[in-house]
mmCIF file of C-alpha atoms in Angstrom:
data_model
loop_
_atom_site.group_PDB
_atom_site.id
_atom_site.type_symbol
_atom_site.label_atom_id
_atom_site.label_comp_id
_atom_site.label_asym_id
_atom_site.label_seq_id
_atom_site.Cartn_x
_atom_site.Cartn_y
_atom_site.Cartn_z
ATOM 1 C CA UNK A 1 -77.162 -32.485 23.039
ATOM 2 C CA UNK A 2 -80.237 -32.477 25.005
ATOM 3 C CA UNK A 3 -83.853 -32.193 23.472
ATOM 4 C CA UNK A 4 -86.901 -30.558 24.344
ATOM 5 C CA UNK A 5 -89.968 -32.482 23.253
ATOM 6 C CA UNK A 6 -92.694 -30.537 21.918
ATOM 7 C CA UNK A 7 -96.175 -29.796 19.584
ATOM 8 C CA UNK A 8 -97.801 -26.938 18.609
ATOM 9 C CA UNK A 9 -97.509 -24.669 22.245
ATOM 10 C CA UNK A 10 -96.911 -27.672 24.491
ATOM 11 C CA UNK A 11 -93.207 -27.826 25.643
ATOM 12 C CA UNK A 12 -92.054 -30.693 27.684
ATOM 13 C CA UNK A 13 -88.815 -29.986 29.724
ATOM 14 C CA UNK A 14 -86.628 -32.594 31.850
ATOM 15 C CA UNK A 15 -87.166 -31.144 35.116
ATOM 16 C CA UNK A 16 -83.733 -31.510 36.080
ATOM 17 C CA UNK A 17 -82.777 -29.070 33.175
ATOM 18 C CA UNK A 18 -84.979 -26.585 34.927
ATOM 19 C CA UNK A 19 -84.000 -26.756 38.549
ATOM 20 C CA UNK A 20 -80.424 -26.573 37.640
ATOM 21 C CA UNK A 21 -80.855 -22.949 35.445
ATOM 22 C CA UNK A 22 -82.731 -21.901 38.638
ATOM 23 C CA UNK A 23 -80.399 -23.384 41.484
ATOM 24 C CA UNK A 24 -83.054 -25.411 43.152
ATOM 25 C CA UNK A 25 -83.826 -29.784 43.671
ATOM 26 C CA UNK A 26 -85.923 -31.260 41.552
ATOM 27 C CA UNK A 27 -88.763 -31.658 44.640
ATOM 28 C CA UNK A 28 -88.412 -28.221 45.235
ATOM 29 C CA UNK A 29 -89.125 -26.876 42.023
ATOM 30 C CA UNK A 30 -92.317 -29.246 41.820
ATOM 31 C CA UNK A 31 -93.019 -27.916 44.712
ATOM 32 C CA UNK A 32 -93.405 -24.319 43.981
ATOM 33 C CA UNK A 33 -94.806 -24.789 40.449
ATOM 34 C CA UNK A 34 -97.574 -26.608 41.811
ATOM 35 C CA UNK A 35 -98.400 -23.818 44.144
ATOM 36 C CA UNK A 36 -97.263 -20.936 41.188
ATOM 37 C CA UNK A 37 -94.515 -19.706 42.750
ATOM 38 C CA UNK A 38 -92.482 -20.653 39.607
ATOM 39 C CA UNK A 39 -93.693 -19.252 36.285
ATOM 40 C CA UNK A 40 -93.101 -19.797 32.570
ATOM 41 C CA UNK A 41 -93.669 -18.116 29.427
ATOM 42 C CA UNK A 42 -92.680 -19.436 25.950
ATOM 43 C CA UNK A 43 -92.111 -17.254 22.797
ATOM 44 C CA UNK A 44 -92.212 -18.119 19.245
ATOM 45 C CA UNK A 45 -89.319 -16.110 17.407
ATOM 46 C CA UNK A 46 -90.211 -14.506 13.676
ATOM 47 C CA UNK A 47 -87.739 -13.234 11.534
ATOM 48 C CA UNK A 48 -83.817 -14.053 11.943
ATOM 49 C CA UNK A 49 -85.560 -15.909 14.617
ATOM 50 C CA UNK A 50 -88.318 -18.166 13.193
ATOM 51 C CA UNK A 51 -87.781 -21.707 13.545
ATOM 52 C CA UNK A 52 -86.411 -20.861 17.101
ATOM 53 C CA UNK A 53 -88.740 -20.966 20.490
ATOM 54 C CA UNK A 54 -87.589 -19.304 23.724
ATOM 55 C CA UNK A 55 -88.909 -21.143 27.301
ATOM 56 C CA UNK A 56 -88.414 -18.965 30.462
ATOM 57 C CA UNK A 57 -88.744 -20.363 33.766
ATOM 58 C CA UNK A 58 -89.193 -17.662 36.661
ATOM 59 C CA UNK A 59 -88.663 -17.797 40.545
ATOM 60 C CA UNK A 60 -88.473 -15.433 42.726
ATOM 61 C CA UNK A 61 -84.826 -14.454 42.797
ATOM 62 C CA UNK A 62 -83.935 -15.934 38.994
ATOM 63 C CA UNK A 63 -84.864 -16.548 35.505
ATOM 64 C CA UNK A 64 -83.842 -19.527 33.600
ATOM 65 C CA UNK A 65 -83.901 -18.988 30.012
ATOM 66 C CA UNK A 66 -84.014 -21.967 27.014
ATOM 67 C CA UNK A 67 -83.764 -21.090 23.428
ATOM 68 C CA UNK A 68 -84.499 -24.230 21.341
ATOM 69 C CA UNK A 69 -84.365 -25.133 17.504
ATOM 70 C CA UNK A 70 -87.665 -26.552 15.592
ATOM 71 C CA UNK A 71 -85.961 -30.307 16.378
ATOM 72 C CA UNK A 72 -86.130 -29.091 20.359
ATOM 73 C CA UNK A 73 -82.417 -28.787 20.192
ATOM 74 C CA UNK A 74 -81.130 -26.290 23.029
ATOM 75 C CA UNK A 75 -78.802 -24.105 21.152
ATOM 76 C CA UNK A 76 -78.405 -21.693 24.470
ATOM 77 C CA UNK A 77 -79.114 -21.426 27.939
ATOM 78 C CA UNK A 78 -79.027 -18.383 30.271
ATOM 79 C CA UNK A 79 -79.790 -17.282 34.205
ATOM 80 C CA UNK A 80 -80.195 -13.968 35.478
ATOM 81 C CA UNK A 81 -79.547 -14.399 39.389
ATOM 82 C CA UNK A 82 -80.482 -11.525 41.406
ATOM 83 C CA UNK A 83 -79.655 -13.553 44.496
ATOM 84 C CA UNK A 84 -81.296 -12.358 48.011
ATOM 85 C CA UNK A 85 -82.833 -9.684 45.674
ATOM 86 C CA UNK A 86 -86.207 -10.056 43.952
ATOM 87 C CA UNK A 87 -86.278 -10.156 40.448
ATOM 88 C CA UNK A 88 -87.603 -7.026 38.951
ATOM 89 C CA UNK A 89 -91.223 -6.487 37.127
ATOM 90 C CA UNK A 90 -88.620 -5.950 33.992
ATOM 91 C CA UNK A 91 -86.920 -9.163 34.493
ATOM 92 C CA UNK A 92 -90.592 -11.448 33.886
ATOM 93 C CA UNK A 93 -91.526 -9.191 30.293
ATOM 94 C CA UNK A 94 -90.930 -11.106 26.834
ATOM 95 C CA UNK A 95 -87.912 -10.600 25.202
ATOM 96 C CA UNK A 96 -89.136 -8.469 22.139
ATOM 97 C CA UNK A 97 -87.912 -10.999 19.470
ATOM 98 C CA UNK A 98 -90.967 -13.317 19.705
ATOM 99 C CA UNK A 99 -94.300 -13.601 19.351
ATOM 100 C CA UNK A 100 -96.573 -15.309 22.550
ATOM 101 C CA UNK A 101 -97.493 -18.827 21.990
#
């Protein structure tokens, strides 16, 4: 199983993990989070969720979503794709079952 290192709010992720749930190279994805063309947010769940974080990774056609355990165990990963499309206003809110870190 892969890990996610992390303390507190800061969340270290293998960049290959990431350019993989968002179908770009690894020198791309530097790339355009250097010049904030990709985007994250992370989410703390509470209730049937606590213990649990959620990582999303945006671009401008996908988003890459991580949902680790306390241990930075990823227990799921998911991709909305909206190929040649942009991704909606919708696509970028939090999911409703956290809390922001």
């Amino acid at each position: 199983m892969t890990t996610i290192a992390f303390t507190d709010s800061t969340f270290e992720v293998d960049a290959d993990i990431v350019a993989d749930g968002l179908g770009i190279t690894v020198p791309l994805l530097q790339d355009q989070m250097r010049s904030g063309k990709i985007t994250t947010l992370s989410e703390r769940g509470v209730d049937n969720d606590a213990g649990r974080h959620r990582l999303t990774f945006f671009s401008e056609h996908r988003r890459f979503r991580l949902v680790i355990d306390e241990r930075g165990t990823i227990l799921q990963r998911s991709t909305l794709d909206f190929g040649d499309a942009p991704l909606p206003a919708s696509a970028r809110r939090p999911g409703g079952w956290g809390v922001h870190l």
